[in-house]
Amino acid sequence: MKRTEIAPGVHLSWDPAPKFNRCRISLHFAFPAKRETATAHALLPLVMERGYADCPDMTQMTKKLARLYGADLTVDARPLGANHNLCVSATGIKNRFALEGEDLTREYAALALGTAFHPAFSGGVFDPEAVAIEKQMLRKSLEDEVNEKRIYCQRQANREFFGASPAGIRQEGYLEEVDGLTPETLTAAYREMLETAQIELLILGCGEAETQAVTQALLGELAAVARRPVPLCENLAMPRQEAVRKTECFDTVQAKLCMLFTLGEPMQPDQMAAVRLAMALYGGSVTSRLFLNVRERDHLCYYCSSSFQSFTGSMAVNSGVEHADAARAEQAILKELDDLRHGPITEEELEDCRLSLLSGMAGIEDSLGGIETWYYMEVLRGGAVQTPDEARAALRAVTREDVRTILRQLTLSVSYLLTREEGPAPETIDRAFETQPRPCRWFEKQRREYLPGQHLSVRIGLETGGQIHNLQNFIARKIGDRNKTFLSHRTLFLL
Protein backbone atom coordinates (compact mmCIF):
# COMPACT_ATOMS: atom_id res chain seq x y z
CA MET A 1 0.00 0.00 0.00
CA LYS A 2 1.42 3.39 -1.04
CA ARG A 3 0.20 6.52 0.76
CA THR A 4 0.86 10.09 -0.39
CA GLU A 5 -0.56 13.52 0.39
CA ILE A 6 -2.16 14.96 -2.73
CA ALA A 7 -3.59 18.15 -1.18
CA PRO A 8 -3.83 19.71 2.29
CA GLY A 9 -5.82 17.28 4.41
CA VAL A 10 -6.21 14.85 1.49
CA HIS A 11 -4.29 11.58 1.09
CA LEU A 12 -4.20 8.85 -1.53
CA SER A 13 -3.66 5.22 -0.51
CA TRP A 14 -3.21 2.85 -3.44
CA ASP A 15 -2.68 -0.88 -3.81
CA PRO A 16 -2.85 -2.49 -7.28
CA ALA A 17 -4.05 -5.76 -5.65
CA PRO A 18 -3.46 -7.80 -8.81
CA LYS A 19 -4.80 -11.07 -7.37
CA PHE A 20 -8.38 -9.79 -7.29
CA ASN A 21 -10.79 -9.62 -10.23
CA ARG A 22 -12.57 -6.64 -8.67
CA CYS A 23 -11.52 -3.11 -7.78
CA ARG A 24 -12.67 -0.66 -5.14
CA ILE A 25 -12.72 3.13 -4.86
CA SER A 26 -13.48 4.59 -1.45
CA LEU A 27 -13.66 8.11 -0.08
CA HIS A 28 -13.36 8.49 3.70
CA PHE A 29 -14.33 11.78 5.33
CA ALA A 30 -13.11 11.94 8.95
CA PHE A 31 -13.73 14.89 11.26
CA PRO A 32 -14.15 15.61 14.99
CA ALA A 33 -17.63 14.74 16.19
CA LYS A 34 -19.73 17.70 17.35
CA ARG A 35 -22.73 17.51 19.65
CA GLU A 36 -24.77 20.07 17.71
CA THR A 37 -24.51 18.20 14.38
CA ALA A 38 -24.43 14.59 15.62
CA THR A 39 -27.99 13.76 14.57
CA ALA A 40 -27.60 15.43 11.17
CA HIS A 41 -24.45 13.40 10.49
CA ALA A 42 -26.28 10.22 11.55
CA LEU A 43 -28.96 10.98 8.93
CA LEU A 44 -26.56 12.08 6.20
CA PRO A 45 -25.39 8.64 4.90
CA LEU A 46 -28.99 7.41 4.72
CA VAL A 47 -29.98 10.28 2.43
CA MET A 48 -26.79 10.25 0.35
CA GLU A 49 -27.10 6.55 -0.45
CA ARG A 50 -30.49 7.09 -2.11
CA GLY A 51 -28.91 8.67 -5.20
CA TYR A 52 -26.99 11.63 -6.57
CA ALA A 53 -27.48 14.30 -9.24
CA ASP A 54 -27.06 11.96 -12.23
CA CYS A 55 -29.12 9.19 -10.57
CA PRO A 56 -31.53 11.09 -8.32
CA ASP A 57 -33.66 8.16 -7.24
CA MET A 58 -33.11 4.59 -6.09
CA THR A 59 -34.67 3.02 -9.18
CA GLN A 60 -32.24 4.73 -11.52
CA MET A 61 -29.37 3.89 -9.20
CA THR A 62 -30.30 0.21 -9.14
CA LYS A 63 -30.46 0.09 -12.95
CA LYS A 64 -27.08 1.83 -13.26
CA LEU A 65 -25.41 -0.61 -10.87
CA ALA A 66 -26.93 -3.53 -12.77
CA ARG A 67 -25.54 -2.19 -16.08
CA LEU A 68 -22.11 -2.07 -14.43
CA TYR A 69 -22.16 -5.86 -14.03
CA GLY A 70 -23.64 -5.74 -10.54
CA ALA A 71 -21.42 -3.06 -9.03
CA ASP A 72 -21.93 -2.02 -5.41
CA LEU A 73 -22.29 1.47 -3.95
CA THR A 74 -22.35 1.99 -0.19
CA VAL A 75 -22.48 5.04 2.05
CA ASP A 76 -21.99 4.39 5.73
CA ALA A 77 -20.80 6.09 8.87
CA ARG A 78 -19.10 4.95 12.04
CA PRO A 79 -17.75 6.50 15.23
CA LEU A 80 -13.99 6.42 15.73
CA GLY A 81 -13.48 7.55 19.30
CA ALA A 82 -14.04 11.30 19.36
CA ASN A 83 -14.07 11.44 15.54
CA HIS A 84 -16.77 10.66 13.01
CA ASN A 85 -16.20 8.90 9.70
CA LEU A 86 -18.37 8.83 6.58
CA CYS A 87 -17.34 6.52 3.74
CA VAL A 88 -18.54 6.40 0.14
CA SER A 89 -17.40 3.26 -1.65
CA ALA A 90 -17.89 1.81 -5.15
CA THR A 91 -16.84 -1.76 -6.00
CA GLY A 92 -17.04 -3.75 -9.23
CA ILE A 93 -15.18 -5.94 -11.70
CA LYS A 94 -11.97 -4.72 -13.31
CA ASN A 95 -11.87 -3.23 -16.78
CA ARG A 96 -10.35 -6.30 -18.39
CA PHE A 97 -13.45 -8.36 -17.61
CA ALA A 98 -15.87 -5.95 -19.32
CA LEU A 99 -17.59 -7.73 -22.21
CA GLU A 100 -17.61 -4.67 -24.49
CA GLY A 101 -14.42 -3.00 -23.32
CA GLU A 102 -16.15 -0.40 -21.13
CA ASP A 103 -14.04 1.83 -18.90
CA LEU A 104 -15.57 0.55 -15.69
CA THR A 105 -13.06 2.24 -13.39
CA ARG A 106 -14.16 5.63 -14.68
CA GLU A 107 -17.78 4.66 -14.02
CA TYR A 108 -17.00 3.60 -10.46
CA ALA A 109 -15.15 6.87 -9.87
CA ALA A 110 -18.12 8.81 -11.23
CA LEU A 111 -20.41 6.92 -8.86
CA ALA A 112 -18.28 7.55 -5.78
CA LEU A 113 -17.44 11.17 -6.60
CA GLY A 114 -20.96 11.96 -7.73
CA THR A 115 -22.42 10.58 -4.51
CA ALA A 116 -19.87 12.44 -2.38
CA PHE A 117 -19.84 15.81 -4.16
CA HIS A 118 -23.09 16.04 -6.15
CA PRO A 119 -26.01 14.82 -4.02
CA ALA A 120 -29.56 14.86 -5.34
CA PHE A 121 -30.46 18.43 -4.41
CA SER A 122 -33.77 20.18 -4.94
CA GLY A 123 -33.57 23.94 -4.81
CA GLY A 124 -30.01 23.88 -3.48
CA VAL A 125 -30.73 21.53 -0.56
CA PHE A 126 -31.30 17.80 -0.08
CA ASP A 127 -34.59 16.60 -1.54
CA PRO A 128 -37.27 17.15 1.14
CA GLU A 129 -39.06 13.90 0.31
CA ALA A 130 -35.86 11.85 0.69
CA VAL A 131 -35.06 13.59 3.97
CA ALA A 132 -38.55 12.90 5.33
CA ILE A 133 -38.36 9.21 4.42
CA GLU A 134 -34.93 8.69 5.95
CA LYS A 135 -35.89 10.64 9.08
CA GLN A 136 -38.56 8.00 9.64
CA MET A 137 -35.94 5.26 9.27
CA LEU A 138 -33.54 6.97 11.69
CA ARG A 139 -36.31 7.59 14.20
CA LYS A 140 -37.38 3.95 14.04
CA SER A 141 -33.79 2.82 14.55
CA LEU A 142 -33.35 5.01 17.61
CA GLU A 143 -36.72 4.02 19.05
CA ASP A 144 -35.88 0.33 18.59
CA GLU A 145 -32.56 0.61 20.44
CA VAL A 146 -34.20 -0.30 23.73
CA ASN A 147 -35.59 -3.52 22.19
CA GLU A 148 -32.10 -4.86 21.49
CA LYS A 149 -31.12 -5.22 25.12
CA ARG A 150 -27.49 -6.09 24.51
CA ILE A 151 -26.89 -3.04 22.32
CA TYR A 152 -28.94 -0.87 24.68
CA CYS A 153 -26.91 -2.01 27.70
CA GLN A 154 -23.63 -1.32 25.90
CA ARG A 155 -24.73 2.16 24.84
CA GLN A 156 -26.06 3.04 28.27
CA ALA A 157 -22.77 1.94 29.80
CA ASN A 158 -20.87 4.02 27.24
CA ARG A 159 -22.95 7.09 28.07
CA GLU A 160 -22.16 6.69 31.75
CA PHE A 161 -18.50 5.95 31.02
CA PHE A 162 -17.73 8.81 28.62
CA GLY A 163 -20.10 11.39 30.10
CA ALA A 164 -19.55 14.83 28.56
CA SER A 165 -16.23 13.94 26.89
CA PRO A 166 -16.01 14.15 23.07
CA ALA A 167 -16.19 10.35 22.85
CA GLY A 168 -19.54 10.51 24.65
CA ILE A 169 -21.33 12.19 21.75
CA ARG A 170 -24.06 9.86 20.52
CA GLN A 171 -22.98 9.48 16.93
CA GLU A 172 -26.01 7.30 16.21
CA GLY A 173 -28.05 10.48 16.78
CA TYR A 174 -30.46 11.83 19.37
CA LEU A 175 -34.09 10.77 19.09
CA GLU A 176 -35.47 14.07 20.36
CA GLU A 177 -33.67 15.96 17.57
CA VAL A 178 -34.78 13.89 14.58
CA ASP A 179 -38.06 15.72 13.97
CA GLY A 180 -36.27 19.07 13.98
CA LEU A 181 -33.93 18.17 11.13
CA THR A 182 -34.67 19.97 7.86
CA PRO A 183 -33.17 19.74 4.38
CA GLU A 184 -31.41 23.03 5.16
CA THR A 185 -29.77 21.84 8.39
CA LEU A 186 -28.74 18.56 6.75
CA THR A 187 -27.22 20.44 3.80
CA ALA A 188 -25.30 22.73 6.16
CA ALA A 189 -23.84 19.70 7.98
CA TYR A 190 -22.91 18.12 4.64
CA ARG A 191 -21.12 21.25 3.40
CA GLU A 192 -19.25 21.57 6.67
CA MET A 193 -18.05 17.98 6.25
CA LEU A 194 -16.73 18.68 2.74
CA GLU A 195 -14.87 21.75 3.94
CA THR A 196 -13.35 20.48 7.19
CA ALA A 197 -12.87 16.69 6.89
CA GLN A 198 -9.61 14.86 6.52
CA ILE A 199 -10.13 12.95 3.27
CA GLU A 200 -8.61 9.57 2.46
CA LEU A 201 -8.95 8.26 -1.11
CA LEU A 202 -8.37 4.50 -1.14
CA ILE A 203 -8.00 2.86 -4.53
CA LEU A 204 -7.58 -0.91 -4.59
CA GLY A 205 -7.23 -3.17 -7.61
CA CYS A 206 -6.61 -0.41 -10.17
CA GLY A 207 -3.56 0.20 -12.32
CA GLU A 208 -1.33 3.25 -12.02
CA ALA A 209 -2.91 5.11 -14.94
CA GLU A 210 -6.43 4.44 -13.65
CA THR A 211 -5.41 5.56 -10.17
CA GLN A 212 -3.96 8.77 -11.52
CA ALA A 213 -7.18 9.49 -13.43
CA VAL A 214 -9.33 8.98 -10.32
CA THR A 215 -6.97 11.16 -8.28
CA GLN A 216 -7.20 14.01 -10.77
CA ALA A 217 -10.98 13.70 -10.81
CA LEU A 218 -11.05 14.06 -7.02
CA LEU A 219 -8.76 17.09 -7.10
CA GLY A 220 -11.06 18.64 -9.68
CA GLU A 221 -14.03 18.22 -7.33
CA LEU A 222 -12.11 19.65 -4.39
CA ALA A 223 -11.17 22.75 -6.40
CA ALA A 224 -14.80 23.84 -6.15
CA VAL A 225 -14.85 23.45 -2.34
CA ALA A 226 -13.62 26.12 0.09
CA ARG A 227 -11.45 23.68 2.00
CA ARG A 228 -10.36 24.41 5.58
CA PRO A 229 -9.43 20.96 6.94
CA VAL A 230 -9.25 20.58 10.71
CA PRO A 231 -7.07 18.05 12.54
CA LEU A 232 -8.67 14.94 13.99
CA CYS A 233 -8.99 14.41 17.73
CA GLU A 234 -6.14 12.34 19.10
CA ASN A 235 -6.63 9.02 20.85
CA LEU A 236 -7.96 9.52 24.35
CA ALA A 237 -8.63 7.60 27.54
CA MET A 238 -11.00 8.30 30.39
CA PRO A 239 -9.32 8.96 33.75
CA ARG A 240 -9.42 6.24 36.38
CA GLN A 241 -12.23 6.54 38.91
CA GLU A 242 -14.08 4.61 41.57
CA ALA A 243 -16.29 2.05 39.88
CA VAL A 244 -19.85 3.27 39.24
CA ARG A 245 -22.57 0.61 39.29
CA LYS A 246 -25.90 1.31 37.60
CA THR A 247 -28.98 -0.90 37.40
CA GLU A 248 -31.92 -0.47 35.05
CA CYS A 249 -35.01 -2.66 35.35
CA PHE A 250 -36.75 -4.41 32.45
CA ASP A 251 -39.06 -7.41 32.45
CA THR A 252 -36.68 -9.68 30.52
CA VAL A 253 -35.86 -13.36 30.75
CA GLN A 254 -32.12 -12.76 30.59
CA ALA A 255 -30.14 -10.04 32.36
CA LYS A 256 -27.43 -8.07 30.53
CA LEU A 257 -24.21 -6.93 32.14
CA CYS A 258 -21.72 -4.53 30.55
CA MET A 259 -18.49 -3.64 32.36
CA LEU A 260 -16.22 -0.90 31.03
CA PHE A 261 -12.56 -0.54 31.95
CA THR A 262 -10.08 2.23 31.16
CA LEU A 263 -6.35 2.22 30.55
CA GLY A 264 -6.16 5.60 32.21
CA GLU A 265 -3.99 6.96 29.40
CA PRO A 266 -4.24 6.88 25.58
CA MET A 267 -3.13 3.65 23.98
CA GLN A 268 0.10 3.89 22.03
CA PRO A 269 0.31 2.25 18.57
CA ASP A 270 3.24 0.05 19.65
CA GLN A 271 0.99 -1.53 22.32
CA MET A 272 -1.42 -2.90 19.73
CA ALA A 273 0.07 -6.40 19.49
CA ALA A 274 0.07 -6.86 23.26
CA VAL A 275 -3.52 -5.59 23.46
CA ARG A 276 -4.66 -8.08 20.82
CA LEU A 277 -3.14 -11.03 22.66
CA ALA A 278 -4.38 -9.77 26.03
CA MET A 279 -7.95 -9.59 24.72
CA ALA A 280 -7.72 -13.07 23.20
CA LEU A 281 -6.48 -14.49 26.52
CA TYR A 282 -9.04 -12.71 28.64
CA GLY A 283 -12.29 -12.90 26.70
CA GLY A 284 -11.85 -12.72 22.94
CA SER A 285 -11.54 -16.39 21.96
CA VAL A 286 -12.87 -19.85 22.76
CA THR A 287 -9.73 -20.57 24.79
CA SER A 288 -10.08 -17.36 26.83
CA ARG A 289 -10.51 -17.29 30.60
CA LEU A 290 -13.98 -15.76 30.42
CA PHE A 291 -15.24 -18.40 28.03
CA LEU A 292 -13.64 -21.45 29.63
CA ASN A 293 -14.06 -20.47 33.26
CA VAL A 294 -16.92 -18.02 33.74
CA ARG A 295 -19.13 -19.53 31.07
CA GLU A 296 -18.15 -23.18 30.71
CA ARG A 297 -16.84 -24.13 34.16
CA ASP A 298 -18.90 -21.89 36.45
CA HIS A 299 -22.04 -21.76 34.26
CA LEU A 300 -22.57 -18.11 35.17
CA CYS A 301 -23.28 -16.70 31.71
CA TYR A 302 -24.92 -17.50 28.44
CA TYR A 303 -22.12 -15.56 26.75
CA CYS A 304 -19.20 -13.56 28.09
CA SER A 305 -16.63 -11.80 25.94
CA SER A 306 -14.23 -8.87 26.03
CA SER A 307 -13.34 -6.32 23.35
CA PHE A 308 -11.02 -3.33 23.20
CA GLN A 309 -11.43 0.11 21.61
CA SER A 310 -8.03 1.50 20.69
CA PHE A 311 -9.26 5.06 20.03
CA THR A 312 -10.59 5.42 23.58
CA GLY A 313 -8.25 3.10 25.50
CA SER A 314 -11.22 1.18 26.87
CA MET A 315 -12.18 -2.46 27.31
CA ALA A 316 -15.76 -3.74 27.41
CA VAL A 317 -16.91 -7.04 28.88
CA ASN A 318 -20.41 -8.01 27.77
CA SER A 319 -22.35 -10.93 29.20
CA GLY A 320 -25.84 -12.36 29.34
CA VAL A 321 -26.66 -13.86 32.72
CA GLU A 322 -29.45 -15.20 34.90
CA HIS A 323 -30.88 -12.37 36.99
CA ALA A 324 -29.87 -14.05 40.24
CA ASP A 325 -26.31 -14.63 39.01
CA ALA A 326 -25.43 -11.06 37.98
CA ALA A 327 -23.41 -10.18 41.09
CA ARG A 328 -21.57 -13.51 41.05
CA ALA A 329 -20.82 -13.10 37.35
CA GLU A 330 -19.34 -9.64 37.89
CA GLN A 331 -17.08 -10.94 40.66
CA ALA A 332 -16.01 -13.90 38.52
CA ILE A 333 -15.17 -11.60 35.61
CA LEU A 334 -13.02 -9.42 37.87
CA LYS A 335 -11.34 -12.48 39.38
CA GLU A 336 -10.31 -13.80 35.97
CA LEU A 337 -8.77 -10.43 35.15
CA ASP A 338 -6.86 -10.43 38.43
CA ASP A 339 -5.67 -14.00 37.87
CA LEU A 340 -4.23 -13.04 34.49
CA ARG A 341 -2.50 -10.02 36.00
CA HIS A 342 -0.83 -11.89 38.86
CA GLY A 343 -1.26 -15.62 38.34
CA PRO A 344 0.30 -18.13 35.96
CA ILE A 345 -0.35 -18.06 32.22
CA THR A 346 0.38 -21.45 30.72
CA GLU A 347 2.37 -21.84 27.54
CA GLU A 348 -0.51 -23.79 26.01
CA GLU A 349 -3.16 -21.10 26.48
CA LEU A 350 -0.77 -18.35 25.42
CA GLU A 351 0.11 -20.13 22.18
CA ASP A 352 -3.48 -21.22 21.50
CA CYS A 353 -4.59 -17.59 21.60
CA ARG A 354 -1.59 -16.41 19.59
CA LEU A 355 -2.19 -19.00 16.87
CA SER A 356 -5.90 -18.17 16.78
CA LEU A 357 -5.08 -14.51 16.21
CA LEU A 358 -2.44 -15.29 13.59
CA SER A 359 -4.88 -17.53 11.75
CA GLY A 360 -7.49 -14.77 11.69
CA MET A 361 -4.94 -12.18 10.58
CA ALA A 362 -3.89 -14.44 7.70
CA GLY A 363 -7.20 -13.58 6.04
CA ILE A 364 -6.83 -9.80 6.14
CA GLU A 365 -5.56 -9.63 2.58
CA ASP A 366 -8.17 -12.06 1.22
CA SER A 367 -10.65 -9.30 0.40
CA LEU A 368 -10.54 -5.70 -0.77
CA GLY A 369 -12.67 -4.68 2.18
CA GLY A 370 -10.27 -6.34 4.59
CA ILE A 371 -7.28 -4.54 3.08
CA GLU A 372 -9.08 -1.18 3.14
CA THR A 373 -10.21 -1.52 6.75
CA TRP A 374 -6.78 -2.61 7.95
CA TYR A 375 -4.84 0.26 6.41
CA TYR A 376 -7.39 2.95 7.17
CA MET A 377 -7.52 1.93 10.82
CA GLU A 378 -3.72 2.02 10.90
CA VAL A 379 -3.75 5.54 9.50
CA LEU A 380 -6.29 6.75 12.06
CA ARG A 381 -4.44 5.30 15.04
CA GLY A 382 -1.42 7.47 14.28
CA GLY A 383 2.20 6.46 14.24
CA ALA A 384 3.85 4.34 11.55
CA VAL A 385 1.45 2.41 9.32
CA GLN A 386 1.98 -1.29 10.00
CA THR A 387 1.49 -3.89 7.28
CA PRO A 388 -0.31 -7.13 8.16
CA ASP A 389 3.03 -8.98 7.93
CA GLU A 390 4.60 -6.53 10.38
CA ALA A 391 1.62 -6.87 12.72
CA ARG A 392 1.89 -10.66 12.65
CA ALA A 393 5.61 -10.45 13.43
CA ALA A 394 4.87 -8.10 16.34
CA LEU A 395 2.24 -10.51 17.66
CA ARG A 396 4.72 -13.40 17.61
CA ALA A 397 7.08 -11.34 19.78
CA VAL A 398 4.55 -10.55 22.54
CA THR A 399 5.46 -12.08 25.93
CA ARG A 400 3.47 -12.91 29.05
CA GLU A 401 4.80 -9.81 30.73
CA ASP A 402 3.68 -7.64 27.81
CA VAL A 403 0.17 -9.03 28.28
CA ARG A 404 0.25 -8.50 32.04
CA THR A 405 1.46 -4.92 31.58
CA ILE A 406 -1.64 -4.10 29.53
CA LEU A 407 -4.06 -5.89 31.85
CA ARG A 408 -2.59 -4.27 34.97
CA GLN A 409 -3.34 -0.85 33.51
CA LEU A 410 -7.06 -1.59 33.14
CA THR A 411 -9.36 -0.53 35.96
CA LEU A 412 -13.13 -0.88 36.21
CA SER A 413 -15.01 2.39 35.71
CA VAL A 414 -18.63 1.40 35.00
CA SER A 415 -20.72 -1.70 35.57
CA TYR A 416 -24.15 -1.42 33.94
CA LEU A 417 -26.81 -4.07 34.57
CA LEU A 418 -30.19 -4.59 32.91
CA THR A 419 -32.30 -6.84 35.11
CA ARG A 420 -35.85 -7.26 36.26
CA GLU A 421 -37.25 -5.97 39.51
CA GLU A 422 -37.03 -8.35 42.44
CA GLY A 423 -40.00 -10.61 42.86
CA PRO A 424 -41.35 -13.87 41.45
CA ALA A 425 -39.96 -14.77 38.04
CA PRO A 426 -42.39 -14.10 35.20
CA GLU A 427 -43.69 -16.96 33.12
CA THR A 428 -41.26 -17.54 30.27
CA ILE A 429 -42.24 -17.93 26.65
CA ASP A 430 -40.51 -20.66 24.69
CA ARG A 431 -38.69 -18.58 22.08
CA ALA A 432 -35.65 -20.48 20.83
CA PHE A 433 -32.96 -20.09 23.49
CA GLU A 434 -35.02 -18.34 26.18
CA THR A 435 -36.16 -21.51 27.97
CA GLN A 436 -32.61 -22.75 28.49
CA PRO A 437 -31.70 -22.06 32.14
CA ARG A 438 -28.03 -22.54 31.34
CA PRO A 439 -26.06 -22.87 28.12
CA CYS A 440 -26.66 -26.25 26.49
CA ARG A 441 -24.06 -28.88 27.28
CA TRP A 442 -24.43 -30.71 23.96
CA PHE A 443 -21.30 -29.16 22.51
CA GLU A 444 -18.33 -31.54 22.70
CA LYS A 445 -15.06 -29.69 22.40
CA GLN A 446 -13.25 -32.68 20.90
CA ARG A 447 -15.82 -33.08 18.11
CA ARG A 448 -15.94 -29.63 16.56
CA GLU A 449 -17.50 -29.18 13.17
CA TYR A 450 -15.22 -27.09 10.99
CA LEU A 451 -16.95 -24.74 8.61
CA PRO A 452 -15.36 -24.38 5.13
CA GLY A 453 -13.52 -21.12 4.61
CA GLN A 454 -13.81 -20.00 8.20
CA HIS A 455 -11.52 -20.12 11.19
CA LEU A 456 -11.46 -23.56 12.80
CA SER A 457 -12.34 -22.53 16.33
CA VAL A 458 -16.06 -22.78 17.02
CA ARG A 459 -18.14 -21.35 19.81
CA ILE A 460 -21.77 -21.36 20.82
CA GLY A 461 -23.84 -18.25 21.31
CA LEU A 462 -27.06 -18.28 23.30
CA GLU A 463 -29.09 -15.09 23.22
CA THR A 464 -32.54 -13.94 24.17
CA GLY A 465 -35.25 -14.58 21.62
CA GLY A 466 -33.04 -16.59 19.32
CA GLN A 467 -31.06 -13.50 18.35
CA ILE A 468 -27.29 -13.76 18.21
CA HIS A 469 -25.30 -10.56 18.74
CA ASN A 470 -21.64 -10.21 19.62
CA LEU A 471 -19.09 -7.43 19.42
CA GLN A 472 -16.77 -10.06 18.02
CA ASN A 473 -17.12 -11.08 14.40
CA PHE A 474 -19.16 -14.27 14.26
CA ILE A 475 -20.87 -16.07 11.41
CA ALA A 476 -23.86 -18.20 12.43
CA ARG A 477 -25.19 -21.26 10.64
CA LYS A 478 -28.31 -23.17 11.58
CA ILE A 479 -27.91 -26.95 11.62
CA GLY A 480 -31.43 -28.19 12.19
CA ASP A 481 -32.04 -28.26 15.91
CA ARG A 482 -33.41 -24.84 16.91
CA ASN A 483 -31.32 -24.82 20.10
CA LYS A 484 -28.07 -25.71 18.37
CA THR A 485 -26.28 -23.07 16.36
CA PHE A 486 -22.67 -23.47 15.36
CA LEU A 487 -20.73 -20.22 15.29
CA SER A 488 -17.57 -19.93 13.29
CA HIS A 489 -15.28 -17.55 15.13
CA ARG A 490 -13.11 -14.95 13.48
CA THR A 491 -11.09 -13.31 16.19
CA LEU A 492 -11.49 -9.54 16.25
CA PHE A 493 -7.98 -8.31 15.52
CA LEU A 494 -8.73 -4.85 14.17
CA LEU A 495 -9.86 -3.43 17.52
PDB file of C-alpha atoms in Angstrom, residues 281-285 287-296 301 304-306 317-318 332-334 336-337:
ATOM      1  CA  LEU A 281      -6.480 -14.495  26.518  1.00  0.00           C
ATOM      2  CA  TYR A 282      -9.039 -12.707  28.637  1.00  0.00           C
ATOM      3  CA  GLY A 283     -12.288 -12.899  26.700  1.00  0.00           C
ATOM      4  CA  GLY A 284     -11.846 -12.718  22.935  1.00  0.00           C
ATOM      5  CA  SER A 285     -11.539 -16.387  21.958  1.00  0.00           C
ATOM      6  CA  THR A 287      -9.729 -20.570  24.787  1.00  0.00           C
ATOM      7  CA  SER A 288     -10.084 -17.360  26.827  1.00  0.00           C
ATOM      8  CA  ARG A 289     -10.507 -17.289  30.597  1.00  0.00           C
ATOM      9  CA  LEU A 290     -13.978 -15.756  30.423  1.00  0.00           C
ATOM     10  CA  PHE A 291     -15.240 -18.399  28.028  1.00  0.00           C
ATOM     11  CA  LEU A 292     -13.636 -21.450  29.628  1.00  0.00           C
ATOM     12  CA  ASN A 293     -14.055 -20.471  33.265  1.00  0.00           C
ATOM     13  CA  VAL A 294     -16.922 -18.022  33.742  1.00  0.00           C
ATOM     14  CA  ARG A 295     -19.131 -19.525  31.071  1.00  0.00           C
ATOM     15  CA  GLU A 296     -18.145 -23.181  30.708  1.00  0.00           C
ATOM     16  CA  CYS A 301     -23.279 -16.697  31.705  1.00  0.00           C
ATOM     17  CA  CYS A 304     -19.205 -13.564  28.085  1.00  0.00           C
ATOM     18  CA  SER A 305     -16.631 -11.796  25.943  1.00  0.00           C
ATOM     19  CA  SER A 306     -14.225  -8.871  26.028  1.00  0.00           C
ATOM     20  CA  VAL A 317     -16.909  -7.040  28.879  1.00  0.00           C
ATOM     21  CA  ASN A 318     -20.413  -8.011  27.771  1.00  0.00           C
ATOM     22  CA  ALA A 332     -16.010 -13.905  38.521  1.00  0.00           C
ATOM     23  CA  ILE A 333     -15.171 -11.600  35.610  1.00  0.00           C
ATOM     24  CA  LEU A 334     -13.025  -9.417  37.867  1.00  0.00           C
ATOM     25  CA  GLU A 336     -10.308 -13.802  35.973  1.00  0.00           C
ATOM     26  CA  LEU A 337      -8.770 -10.426  35.155  1.00  0.00           C
TER      27      LEU A 337
END
